Amino acid sequence: MRFDLHTHSIHSDGTTTPAENAALAAGAGLSGLALTDHDTLAGWDEARDACARHGLDFVPGIELSTEDDGASVHVLGYWIDPDDPDLAAENARLRVSRSDRAGQILARLADLGVVVDPAAVRAIAGTAPIGRPHIAQAMVEVGVVASLDEAFDRYLADGGPAWVVKHAVSPEDGVRLIRGAGGVAVLAHPGGHDDGEVRVGGASLELVDRLVGAGLAGLEAEHAGHAPGTVSYWRRVAADRGLVVTGSSDFHGSRKGVRLGASTTSGEAVDVLRGRRAAVDADAAERRESW
Ligand code: AMP
Ligand code: ZN
Ligand code: FE
Ligand code: FE
């Protein structure tokens, strides 16, 4: 029983439909699949139906954008209530702020002599909240850079010349929003991303401990982008704190060279996570009674 607990679709910055993700998961022999688009639940219905057709256990998810002192931190949320008003309001805020930020990034790029048509970016994003990978794609299409990685390295990476911060809540508030919506929260790719020889954007233990205080349930130690030493380090961090270890591909279709199912989570770990959701619900019920 293996699950891929972190995949994207055209509803954020992936290139496949939710139904295609389900077909890929079935083809990879998985038992279950989570759809975790950035700041939206828009692909859930299609993913749920397609998973049912393929006999897959569907785990409804989100990858919530948060920010810690200028650094972007991604918090995965599973089994959240789609009607939760606080989470819906935050997703709506993020969508508007992403759209505003895209305009600001294009203005910065223009100042740097790189002219990208806003309509092209909008067309690439479709109905998804606009993310930097969409802008990077438009830059490749214009021919200013040869790859998405080059667009990030030269212009768009956190702190880069065309980078603009977007509105986001703190990671602790992100965990609280997910818990408040009846879900469980997992810190995505705690070891950060490989950027050539350097790892960027990794979490600190101080951040992990703050998130544990806010009710974090798991760590994505087995992210497909983490080197073996990074995985074992974050496995130890999780074990020391009683956190569930998850594994996933962070599949983005053709926008990243990772196949769906490249890293996975055991069925037992998924059950433990589900169980923490029940505990969260009980906590929430208790809090409501004490109000
Ligand atoms: P955004 O949500 O617009 O802030 O964009 C975040 C997304 O951009 C992440 O989910 C990654 O897929 C991608 N990304 C962030 N930093 C880099 C980087 N240095 N190189 C390549 N992709 C990146
Ligand atoms: Zn993404
Ligand atoms: Fe992420
Ligand atoms: Fe992701």
Short mmCIF file of C-alpha atoms and ligand atoms in Angstrom, two decimals, residues 6-9 12-14 36-38 63 74 98 131 133 189 193 250-252 255-256, ligand 2:
data_model
loop_
_atom_site.label_atom_id
_atom_site.label_comp_id
_atom_site.label_asym_id
_atom_site.label_seq_id
_atom_site.Cartn_x
_atom_site.Cartn_y
_atom_site.Cartn_z
CA HIS A 6 1.95 15.57 -2.93
CA THR A 7 1.01 16.19 -6.56
CA HIS A 8 0.06 19.27 -8.60
CA SER A 9 -2.25 19.71 -11.58
CA SER A 12 -1.97 25.35 -9.89
CA ASP A 13 1.45 25.04 -11.53
CA GLY A 14 1.33 21.46 -12.79
CA THR A 36 -2.17 19.19 -3.33
CA ASP A 37 -2.45 22.19 -5.61
CA HIS A 38 -1.11 25.53 -4.34
CA GLU A 63 -0.22 23.04 -0.40
CA HIS A 74 4.80 25.37 2.16
CA ARG A 98 -0.66 36.30 -6.60
CA GLY A 131 2.71 31.32 -9.70
CA PRO A 133 6.55 28.79 -12.64
CA HIS A 189 9.98 19.47 1.60
CA HIS A 193 15.23 22.45 -2.92
CA ASP A 250 5.79 16.79 -5.67
CA PHE A 251 4.78 15.95 -9.25
CA HIS A 252 4.33 19.00 -11.54
CA ARG A 255 7.34 21.46 -15.36
CA LYS A 256 9.64 19.33 -13.20
ZN ZN B 2 4.31 24.04 -7.39
#
